[in-house]
Coordinates of C-alpha atoms in Angstrom, one line a residue:
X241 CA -29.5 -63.9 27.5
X242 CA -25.8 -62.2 27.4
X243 CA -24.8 -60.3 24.3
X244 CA -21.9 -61.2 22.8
X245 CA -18.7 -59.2 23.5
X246 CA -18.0 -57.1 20.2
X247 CA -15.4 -54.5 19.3
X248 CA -17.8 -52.9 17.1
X249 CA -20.4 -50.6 19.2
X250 CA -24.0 -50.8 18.8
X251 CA -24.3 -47.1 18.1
X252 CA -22.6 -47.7 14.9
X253 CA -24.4 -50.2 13.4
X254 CA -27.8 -47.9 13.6
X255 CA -27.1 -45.1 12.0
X256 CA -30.2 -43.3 12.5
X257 CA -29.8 -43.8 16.2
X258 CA -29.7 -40.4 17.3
X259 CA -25.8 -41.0 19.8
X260 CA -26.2 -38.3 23.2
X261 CA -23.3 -36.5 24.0
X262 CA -21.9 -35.1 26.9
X263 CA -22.5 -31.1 27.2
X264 CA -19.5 -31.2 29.6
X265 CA -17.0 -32.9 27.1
X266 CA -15.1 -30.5 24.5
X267 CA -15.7 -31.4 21.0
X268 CA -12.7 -34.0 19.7
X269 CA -10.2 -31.4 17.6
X270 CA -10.2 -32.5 13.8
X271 CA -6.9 -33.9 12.5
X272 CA -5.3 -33.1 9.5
X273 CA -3.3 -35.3 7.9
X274 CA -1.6 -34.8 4.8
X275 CA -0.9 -37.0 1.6
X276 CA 1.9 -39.5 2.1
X277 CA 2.4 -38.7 5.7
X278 CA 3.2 -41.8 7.4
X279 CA 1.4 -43.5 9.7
X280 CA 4.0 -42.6 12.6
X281 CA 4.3 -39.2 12.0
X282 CA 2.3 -36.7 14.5
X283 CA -0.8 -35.2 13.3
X284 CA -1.3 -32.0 12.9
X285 CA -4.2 -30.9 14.8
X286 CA -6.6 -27.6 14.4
X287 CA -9.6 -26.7 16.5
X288 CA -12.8 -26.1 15.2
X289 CA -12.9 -22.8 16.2
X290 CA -9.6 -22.2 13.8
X291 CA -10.9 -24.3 10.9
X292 CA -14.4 -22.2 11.4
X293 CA -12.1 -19.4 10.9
X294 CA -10.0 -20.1 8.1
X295 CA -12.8 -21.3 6.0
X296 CA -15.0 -18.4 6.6
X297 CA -17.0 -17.2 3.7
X298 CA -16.3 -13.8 2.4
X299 CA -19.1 -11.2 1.8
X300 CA -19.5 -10.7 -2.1
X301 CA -19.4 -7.3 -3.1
X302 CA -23.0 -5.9 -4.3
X303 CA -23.0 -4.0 -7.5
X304 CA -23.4 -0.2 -7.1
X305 CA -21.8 2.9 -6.3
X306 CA -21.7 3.6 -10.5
X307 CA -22.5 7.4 -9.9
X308 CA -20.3 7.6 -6.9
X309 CA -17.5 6.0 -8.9
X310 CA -17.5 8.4 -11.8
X311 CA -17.3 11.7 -9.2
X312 CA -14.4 9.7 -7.3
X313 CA -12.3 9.3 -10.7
X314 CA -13.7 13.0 -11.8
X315 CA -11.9 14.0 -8.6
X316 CA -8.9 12.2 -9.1
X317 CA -8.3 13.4 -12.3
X318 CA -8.8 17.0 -11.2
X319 CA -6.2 15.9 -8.0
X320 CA -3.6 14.9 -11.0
X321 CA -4.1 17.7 -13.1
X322 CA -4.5 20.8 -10.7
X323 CA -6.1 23.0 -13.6
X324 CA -6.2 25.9 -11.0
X325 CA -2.5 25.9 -10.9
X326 CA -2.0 26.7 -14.9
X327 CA -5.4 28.1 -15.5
X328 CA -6.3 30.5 -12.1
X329 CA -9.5 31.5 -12.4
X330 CA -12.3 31.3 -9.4
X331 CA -14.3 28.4 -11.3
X332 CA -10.6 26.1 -11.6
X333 CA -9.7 26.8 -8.0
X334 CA -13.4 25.3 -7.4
X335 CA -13.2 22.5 -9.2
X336 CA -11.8 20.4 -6.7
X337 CA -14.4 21.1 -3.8
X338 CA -17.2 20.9 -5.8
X339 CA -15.9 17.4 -7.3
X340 CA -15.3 16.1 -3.8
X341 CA -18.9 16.9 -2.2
X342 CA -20.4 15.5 -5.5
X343 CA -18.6 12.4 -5.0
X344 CA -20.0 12.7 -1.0
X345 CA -23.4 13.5 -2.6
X346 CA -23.3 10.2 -4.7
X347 CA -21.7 8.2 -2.2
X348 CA -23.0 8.7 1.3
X349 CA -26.8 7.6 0.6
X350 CA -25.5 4.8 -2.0
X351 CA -23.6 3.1 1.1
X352 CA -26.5 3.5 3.1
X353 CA -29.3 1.5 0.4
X354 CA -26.1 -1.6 -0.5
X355 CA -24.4 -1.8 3.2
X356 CA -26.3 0.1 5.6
X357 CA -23.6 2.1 7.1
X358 CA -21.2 4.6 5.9
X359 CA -18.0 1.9 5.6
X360 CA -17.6 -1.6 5.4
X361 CA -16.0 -2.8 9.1
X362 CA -12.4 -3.1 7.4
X363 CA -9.5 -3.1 9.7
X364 CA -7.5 -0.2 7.4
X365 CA -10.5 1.8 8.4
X366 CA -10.5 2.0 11.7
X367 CA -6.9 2.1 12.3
X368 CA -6.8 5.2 10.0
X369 CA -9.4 6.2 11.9
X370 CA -7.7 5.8 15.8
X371 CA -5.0 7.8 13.7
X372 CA -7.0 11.0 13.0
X373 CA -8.8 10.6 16.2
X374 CA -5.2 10.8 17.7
X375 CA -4.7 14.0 15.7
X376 CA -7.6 15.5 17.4
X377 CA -7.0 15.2 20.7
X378 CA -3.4 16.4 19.8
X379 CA -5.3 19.9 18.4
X380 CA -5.2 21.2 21.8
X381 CA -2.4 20.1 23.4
X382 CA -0.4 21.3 20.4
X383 CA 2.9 24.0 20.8
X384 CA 1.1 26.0 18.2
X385 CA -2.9 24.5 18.1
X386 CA -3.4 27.0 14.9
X387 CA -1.3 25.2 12.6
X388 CA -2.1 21.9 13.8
X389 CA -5.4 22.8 12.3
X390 CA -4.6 24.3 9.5
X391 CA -2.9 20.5 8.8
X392 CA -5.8 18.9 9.6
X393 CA -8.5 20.4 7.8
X394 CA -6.5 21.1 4.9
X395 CA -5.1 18.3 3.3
X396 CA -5.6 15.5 6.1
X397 CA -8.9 15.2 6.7
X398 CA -9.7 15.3 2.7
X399 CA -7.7 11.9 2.6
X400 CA -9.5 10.4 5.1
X401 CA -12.4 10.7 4.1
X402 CA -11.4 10.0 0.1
X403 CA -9.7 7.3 1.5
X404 CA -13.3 5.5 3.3
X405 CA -15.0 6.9 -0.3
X406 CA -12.2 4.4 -2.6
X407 CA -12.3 1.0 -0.3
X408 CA -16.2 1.1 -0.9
X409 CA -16.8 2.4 -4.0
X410 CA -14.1 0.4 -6.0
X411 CA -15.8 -3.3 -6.1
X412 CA -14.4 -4.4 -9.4
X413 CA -11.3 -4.6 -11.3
X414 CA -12.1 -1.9 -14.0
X415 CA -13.0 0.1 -11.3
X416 CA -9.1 -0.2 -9.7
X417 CA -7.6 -0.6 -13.1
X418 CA -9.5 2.7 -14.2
X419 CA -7.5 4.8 -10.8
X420 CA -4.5 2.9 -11.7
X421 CA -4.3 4.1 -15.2
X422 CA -5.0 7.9 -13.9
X423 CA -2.0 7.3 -11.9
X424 CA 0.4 6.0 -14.2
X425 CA -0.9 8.8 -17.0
X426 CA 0.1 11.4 -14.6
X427 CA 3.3 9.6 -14.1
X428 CA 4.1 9.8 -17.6
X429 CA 3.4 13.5 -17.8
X430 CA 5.3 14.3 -15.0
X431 CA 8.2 12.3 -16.7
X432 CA 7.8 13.7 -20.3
X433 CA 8.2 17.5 -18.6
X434 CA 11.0 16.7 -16.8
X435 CA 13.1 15.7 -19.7
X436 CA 11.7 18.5 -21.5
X437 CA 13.1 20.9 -18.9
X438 CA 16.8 18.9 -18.7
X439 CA 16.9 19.1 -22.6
X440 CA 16.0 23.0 -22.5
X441 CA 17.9 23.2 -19.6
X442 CA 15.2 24.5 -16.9
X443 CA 16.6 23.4 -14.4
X444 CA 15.3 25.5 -11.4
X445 CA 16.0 23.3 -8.5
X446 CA 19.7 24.2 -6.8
X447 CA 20.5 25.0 -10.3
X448 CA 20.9 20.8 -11.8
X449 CA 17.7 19.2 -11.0
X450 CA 14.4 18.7 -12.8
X451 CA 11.6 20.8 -10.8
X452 CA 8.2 19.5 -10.0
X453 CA 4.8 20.7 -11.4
X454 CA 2.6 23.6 -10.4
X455 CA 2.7 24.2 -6.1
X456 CA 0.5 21.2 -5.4
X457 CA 0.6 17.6 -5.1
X458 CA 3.7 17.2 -7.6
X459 CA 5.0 20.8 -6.7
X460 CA 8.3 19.7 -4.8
X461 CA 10.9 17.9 -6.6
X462 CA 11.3 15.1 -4.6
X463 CA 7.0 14.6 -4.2
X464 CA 7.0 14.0 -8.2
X465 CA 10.0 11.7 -7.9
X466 CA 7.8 9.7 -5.1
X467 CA 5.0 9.3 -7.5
X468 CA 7.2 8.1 -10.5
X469 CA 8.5 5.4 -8.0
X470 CA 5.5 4.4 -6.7
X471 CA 4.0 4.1 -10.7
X472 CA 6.4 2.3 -11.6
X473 CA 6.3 -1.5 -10.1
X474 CA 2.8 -0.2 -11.6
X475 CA 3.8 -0.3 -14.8
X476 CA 6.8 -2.9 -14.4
X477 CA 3.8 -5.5 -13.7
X478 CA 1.5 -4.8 -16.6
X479 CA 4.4 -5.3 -18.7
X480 CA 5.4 -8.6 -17.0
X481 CA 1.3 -9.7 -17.2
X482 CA 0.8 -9.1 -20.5
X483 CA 0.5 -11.3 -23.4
X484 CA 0.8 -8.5 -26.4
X485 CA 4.2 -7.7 -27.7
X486 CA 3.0 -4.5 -28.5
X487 CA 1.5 -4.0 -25.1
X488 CA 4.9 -5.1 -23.8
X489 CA 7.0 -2.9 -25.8
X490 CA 4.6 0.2 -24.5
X491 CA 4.8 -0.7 -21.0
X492 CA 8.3 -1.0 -21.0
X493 CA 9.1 2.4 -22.7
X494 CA 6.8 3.8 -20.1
X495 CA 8.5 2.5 -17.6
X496 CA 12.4 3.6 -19.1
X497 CA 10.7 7.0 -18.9
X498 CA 9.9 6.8 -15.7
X499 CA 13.0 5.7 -14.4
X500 CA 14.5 8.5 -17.2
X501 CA 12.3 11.4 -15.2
X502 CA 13.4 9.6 -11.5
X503 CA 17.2 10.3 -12.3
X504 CA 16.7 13.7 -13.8
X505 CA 14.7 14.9 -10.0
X506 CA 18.3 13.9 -8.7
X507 CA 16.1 12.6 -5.8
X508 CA 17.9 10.4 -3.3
X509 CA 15.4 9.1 -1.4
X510 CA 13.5 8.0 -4.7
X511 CA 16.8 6.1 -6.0
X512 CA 17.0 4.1 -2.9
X513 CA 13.4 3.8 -2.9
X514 CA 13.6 2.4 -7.2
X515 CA 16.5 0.2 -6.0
X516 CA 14.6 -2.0 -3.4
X517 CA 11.6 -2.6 -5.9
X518 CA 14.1 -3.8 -8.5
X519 CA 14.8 -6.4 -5.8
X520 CA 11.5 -7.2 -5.2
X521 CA 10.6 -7.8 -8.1
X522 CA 13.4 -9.9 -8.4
X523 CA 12.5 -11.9 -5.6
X524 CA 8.7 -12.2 -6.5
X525 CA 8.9 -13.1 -10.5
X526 CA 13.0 -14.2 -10.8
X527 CA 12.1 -18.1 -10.7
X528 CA 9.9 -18.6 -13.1
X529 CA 10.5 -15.2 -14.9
X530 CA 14.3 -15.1 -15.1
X531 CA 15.2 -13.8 -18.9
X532 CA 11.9 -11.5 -18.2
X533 CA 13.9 -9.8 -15.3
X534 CA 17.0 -10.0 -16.7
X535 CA 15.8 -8.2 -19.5
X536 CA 14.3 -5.3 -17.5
X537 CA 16.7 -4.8 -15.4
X538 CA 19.5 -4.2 -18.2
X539 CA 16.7 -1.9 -20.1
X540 CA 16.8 0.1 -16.6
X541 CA 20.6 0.2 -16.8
X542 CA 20.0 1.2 -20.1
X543 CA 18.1 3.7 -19.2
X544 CA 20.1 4.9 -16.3
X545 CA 22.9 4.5 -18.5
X546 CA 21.8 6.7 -21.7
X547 CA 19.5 9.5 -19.2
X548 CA 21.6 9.8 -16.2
X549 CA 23.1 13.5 -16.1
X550 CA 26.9 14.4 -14.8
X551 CA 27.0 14.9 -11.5
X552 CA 24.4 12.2 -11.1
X553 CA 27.0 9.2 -9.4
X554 CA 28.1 12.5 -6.5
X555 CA 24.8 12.8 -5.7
X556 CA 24.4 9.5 -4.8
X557 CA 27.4 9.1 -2.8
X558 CA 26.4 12.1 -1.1
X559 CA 23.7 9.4 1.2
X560 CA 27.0 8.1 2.6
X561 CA 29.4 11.2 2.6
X562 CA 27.5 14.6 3.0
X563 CA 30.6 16.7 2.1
X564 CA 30.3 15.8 -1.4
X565 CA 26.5 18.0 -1.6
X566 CA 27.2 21.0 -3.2
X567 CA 24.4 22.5 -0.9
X568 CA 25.1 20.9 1.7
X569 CA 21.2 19.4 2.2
X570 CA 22.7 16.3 2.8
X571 CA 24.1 17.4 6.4
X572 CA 21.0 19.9 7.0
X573 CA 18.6 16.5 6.5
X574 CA 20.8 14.8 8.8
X575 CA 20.4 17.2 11.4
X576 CA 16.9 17.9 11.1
X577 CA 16.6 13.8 11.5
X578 CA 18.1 13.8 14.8
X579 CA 16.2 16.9 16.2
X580 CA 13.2 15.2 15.3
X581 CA 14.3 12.0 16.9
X582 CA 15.1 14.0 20.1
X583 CA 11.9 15.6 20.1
X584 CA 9.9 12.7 19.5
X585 CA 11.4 11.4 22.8
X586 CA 11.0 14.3 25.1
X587 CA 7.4 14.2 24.2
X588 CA 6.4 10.5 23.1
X589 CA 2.6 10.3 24.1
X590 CA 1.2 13.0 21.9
X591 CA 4.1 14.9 20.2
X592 CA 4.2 18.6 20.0
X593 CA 1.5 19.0 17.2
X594 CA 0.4 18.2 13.6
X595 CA 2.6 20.1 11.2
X596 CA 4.1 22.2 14.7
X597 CA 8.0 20.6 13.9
X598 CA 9.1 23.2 11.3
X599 CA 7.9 26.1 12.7
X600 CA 8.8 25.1 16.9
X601 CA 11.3 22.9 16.6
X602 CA 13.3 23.0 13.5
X603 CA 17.0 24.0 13.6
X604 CA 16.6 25.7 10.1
X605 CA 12.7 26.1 9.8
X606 CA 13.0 22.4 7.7
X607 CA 10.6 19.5 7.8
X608 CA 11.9 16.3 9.5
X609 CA 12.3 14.9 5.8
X610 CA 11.2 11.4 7.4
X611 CA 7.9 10.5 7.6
X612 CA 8.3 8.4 10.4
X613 CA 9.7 10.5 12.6
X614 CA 7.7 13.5 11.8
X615 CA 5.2 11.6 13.3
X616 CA 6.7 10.7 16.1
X617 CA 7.4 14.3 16.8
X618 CA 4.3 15.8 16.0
X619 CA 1.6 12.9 17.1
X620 CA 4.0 10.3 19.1
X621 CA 4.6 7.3 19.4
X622 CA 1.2 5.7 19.6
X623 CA 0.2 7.6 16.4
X624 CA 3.5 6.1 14.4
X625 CA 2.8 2.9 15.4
X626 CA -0.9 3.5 13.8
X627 CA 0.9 4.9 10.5
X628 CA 2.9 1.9 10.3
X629 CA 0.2 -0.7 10.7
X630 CA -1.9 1.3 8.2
X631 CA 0.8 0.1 5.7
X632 CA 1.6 -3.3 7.1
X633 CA -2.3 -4.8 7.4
X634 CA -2.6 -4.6 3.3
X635 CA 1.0 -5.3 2.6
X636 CA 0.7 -8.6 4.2
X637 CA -2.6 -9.4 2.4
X638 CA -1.2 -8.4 -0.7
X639 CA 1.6 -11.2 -0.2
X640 CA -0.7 -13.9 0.5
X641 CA -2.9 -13.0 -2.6
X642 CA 0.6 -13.4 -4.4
X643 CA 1.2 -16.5 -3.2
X644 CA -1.9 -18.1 -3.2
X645 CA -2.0 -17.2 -7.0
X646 CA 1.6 -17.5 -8.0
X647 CA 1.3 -21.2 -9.2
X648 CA -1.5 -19.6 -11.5
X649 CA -0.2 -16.5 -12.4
X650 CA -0.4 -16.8 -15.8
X651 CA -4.2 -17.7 -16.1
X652 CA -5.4 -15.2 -13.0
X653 CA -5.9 -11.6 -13.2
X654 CA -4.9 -10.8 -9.6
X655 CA -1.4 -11.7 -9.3
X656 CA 0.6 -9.5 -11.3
X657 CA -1.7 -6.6 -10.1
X658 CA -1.2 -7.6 -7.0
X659 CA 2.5 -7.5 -7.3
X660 CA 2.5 -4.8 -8.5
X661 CA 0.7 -2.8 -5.7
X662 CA 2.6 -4.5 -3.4
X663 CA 5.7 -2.8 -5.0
X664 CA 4.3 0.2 -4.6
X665 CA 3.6 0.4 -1.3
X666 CA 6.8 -1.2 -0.3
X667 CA 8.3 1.8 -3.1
X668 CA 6.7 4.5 -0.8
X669 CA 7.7 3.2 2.5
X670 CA 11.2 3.2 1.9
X671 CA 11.3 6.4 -0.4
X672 CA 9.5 8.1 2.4
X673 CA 12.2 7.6 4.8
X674 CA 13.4 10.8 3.3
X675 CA 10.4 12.8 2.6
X676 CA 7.8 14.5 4.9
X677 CA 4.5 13.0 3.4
X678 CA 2.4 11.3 5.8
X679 CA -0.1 13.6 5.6
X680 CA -0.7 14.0 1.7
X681 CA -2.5 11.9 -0.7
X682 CA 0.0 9.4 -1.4
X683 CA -0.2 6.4 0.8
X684 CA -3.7 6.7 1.4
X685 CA -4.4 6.2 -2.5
X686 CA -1.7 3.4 -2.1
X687 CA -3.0 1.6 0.7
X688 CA -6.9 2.1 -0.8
X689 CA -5.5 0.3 -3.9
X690 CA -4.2 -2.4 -1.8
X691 CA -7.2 -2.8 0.2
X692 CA -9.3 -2.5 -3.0
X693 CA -7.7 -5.3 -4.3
X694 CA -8.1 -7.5 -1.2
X695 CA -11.9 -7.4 -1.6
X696 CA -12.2 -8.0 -5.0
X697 CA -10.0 -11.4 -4.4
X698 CA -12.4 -12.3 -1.4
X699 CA -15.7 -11.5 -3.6
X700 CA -14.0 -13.5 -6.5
X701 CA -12.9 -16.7 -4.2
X702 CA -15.6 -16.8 -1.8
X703 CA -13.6 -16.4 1.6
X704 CA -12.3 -13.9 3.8
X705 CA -8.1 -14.4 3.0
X706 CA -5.8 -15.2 5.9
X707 CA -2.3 -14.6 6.5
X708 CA -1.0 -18.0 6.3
X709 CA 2.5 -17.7 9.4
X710 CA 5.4 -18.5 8.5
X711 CA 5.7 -22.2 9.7
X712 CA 3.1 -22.8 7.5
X713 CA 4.3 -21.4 4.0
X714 CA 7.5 -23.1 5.3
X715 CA 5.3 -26.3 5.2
X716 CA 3.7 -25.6 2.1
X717 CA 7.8 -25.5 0.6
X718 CA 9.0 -28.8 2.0
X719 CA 5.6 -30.9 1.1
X720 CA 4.4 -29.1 -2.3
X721 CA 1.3 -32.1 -2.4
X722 CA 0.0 -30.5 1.0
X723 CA -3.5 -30.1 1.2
X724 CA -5.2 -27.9 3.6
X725 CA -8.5 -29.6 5.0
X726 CA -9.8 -25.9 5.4
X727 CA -9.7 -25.3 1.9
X728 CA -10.8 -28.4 0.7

């Protein structure tokens, strides 16, 4: 007997038939179509092994680390305060050691019992870690190997290793909130002294500016002003995310004073670096945030307006004409910038040393005052391009944490934080264009905030987050109804 001729297959009709398939044949790619896409249009077509990608689950965060927590914000705080500096004594010039192998004592074992290793596999971590591995072979090979070292174990090495000790320790939002407000409360002490010095008129530095506190962290002028601007999109965002008046009004006097204390350090780099993060924020809240902005930016005027000193408007012109410096720093900076930019060429695989530049190769025993190119000098090329990626990774996954919660951003508690940290790294990568700091605490607590806050999202979503390209946020703009079969 012959079968009829059907277009409908016998496999289909049994369901339970288990179908064979061919080992040899590739898998058919899933398409993904999108609401009211016509018939004729061409689909847009993923592999699995993308989809398998995108759609990955992220690894929730175990609770833990409540001991190693506690030392870690003890050792902040002492970081921020530096009692040894106003109360020398041998105990006070302790304090700090003994808080950090506490917090190693607490953490080390801790990670061990939750994780099983001493860090979570996180990208930041390893690149910093290529970085200081870079900075060890450079020891020997060094013009002057003794202070190569001296760099190394003093300051470096401690941020390293605090750095590994925040991006595992932090797992919740208190926990970031609670470093962010130790940030921001040194911030505002930093700012209160300074315009207590320019209205009792201490002012030590070249004779107009504000000077920094103690010979630390905030010791150097322009190292407090770098800390104010990186506070402040802090502080700029909690006022924008909050629903209090009251909390409102007291975030944005905080912030006035912050930007009060940034024009008194007469700080260039700083102003440049404040100016950019006014237009981010701009960018990042002006559509749906317009009177909001508006409104801060003319209390920053009015700030700028009612704090800013005479001389204030010179010193900024000085940036484009160096003459107008009455100290001339402006033309010494420029100077040292291009020595370091010659030197980082003549020796571009490993540099002439950590920390060698201002005691080789300095026309006036200066630092490079440039980040970037300090490092190109002293570490080269390779090691820059590790310093720069250390920023980028978490910048990048900060924006997509923005955008994937801006159409929520009143209702979710990571946006505006996460706009806010974004600003701050983005403050301390263009304000460190003029300041030697690569090596200090700064962007290491920056970038441990940043990364902090990326697995917090990914514990609270369920999914590792990926950087969506550019075609496909340009996508997402010209079809608002798209809907991502990954995500679905």
């Amino acid at each position: 007997m012959i079968r009829p001729q059907s277009n409908t297959s016998y496999d289909s009709l049994v369901p339970s038939r288990k179908r064979r398939e061919d080992p040899r044949v590739p898998p058919a790619p899933q398409v993904i179509t999108f609401p009211g896409q016509p018939s004729s249009a061409k689909p847009k077509i993923r592999d699995s092994a993308e989809l398998d990608l995108q759609i990955a689950p992220a690894k929730t965060l175990k609770e833990g680390h409540s001991f190693s927590y506690l030392a870690l914000f003890a050792f902040t705080l002492v970081l921020y305060a530096r009692p040894s500096e106003f109360y020398p004594s041998p105990v006070t010039a302790s304090i700090a050691l003994v808080m950090g192998i506490l917090t190693l004592a607490f953490f080390v074992p801790t990670q061990f019992a939750l994780e099983g290793n001493i860090s979570a596999p996180l990208p930041e971590v390893k690149i910093l870690l290529l970085f200081a591995m870079l900075a060890v072979v450079n020891m020997p090979l060094a013009m002057s190997p003794p202070d190569a070292v001296e760099v190394f174990t003093t300051t470096f090495i401690r941020c390293v290793v605090m750095f590994i000790v925040m991006v595992n320790v932090v797992r919740t939002p208190a926990r970031l909130k609670g470093l962010l407000f130790l940030g921001v409360g040194a911030a505002i002490w930093l700012s209160f002294a300074a315009i207590e010095d320019y209205r009792s008129g201490l002012l030590t530095v070249e004779g107009y500016r504000a000077a920094g506190r103690g010979t630390g962290i905030f010791g150097n002028t322009n190292d407090m002003a770098l800390h104010l601007v990186t506070m402040f999109p802090i502080v700029a965002a909690a006022m924008f995310g909050s629903r209090n008046k009251l909390a409102k009004i007291a975030l944005a006097a905080c912030g006035i004073l912050l930007v009060a204390a940034i024009v008194l350090s007469y700080s260039r780099g700083a102003f440049i670096g404040l100016v950019v993060i006014l237009v981010f924020f701009a960018l990042k809240l002006g559509n749906q945030n317009r009177v909001a902005i508006i409104l801060g930016l003319l209390m920053v005027a009015g700030a700028f307006l009612l704090f800013a000193p005479g001389g204030y408007g010179t010193r900024l012109l000085s940036i484009f004409i160096p003459s107008l410096d009455p100290v001339q720093s402006a033309d010494a900076r420029r100077a040292e910038l291009f020595r370091s930019l010659y030197v980082a060429i003549r020796h571009p695989f490993f540099g002439i040393g950590m920390g060698n530049y201002q005691s080789q190769m300095s026309l006036r025993g200066l630092v490079t005052h440039n980040s970037y190119t300090q490092i190109a000098s002293e570490m080269g090329l390779f090691a820059l391009a590790c310093y720069i990626a250390f920023m980028i990774s978490p910048l990048r996954k900060l924006g997509q944490i923005v955008r994937e919660t801006s159409s929520e951003r009143r209702s979710s508690r990571f946006f505006y934080l996460a706009v806010g940290v974004e600003g701050a790294l983005i403050g301390y990568m263009i304000s460190s264009f003029f300041l030697s700091v690569p090596y200090n605490w700064y962007v290491y607590y920056l970038v441990a905030y940043a990364v902090c806050l990326r697995r917090i999202y990914e514990s609270d979503t369920g999914r590792v987050l990926v950087v969506e390209s550019r075609k496909e946020r340009k996508e997402k703009r010209l079809n608002p109804s798209l809907v991502r079969t990954a995500e679905a």
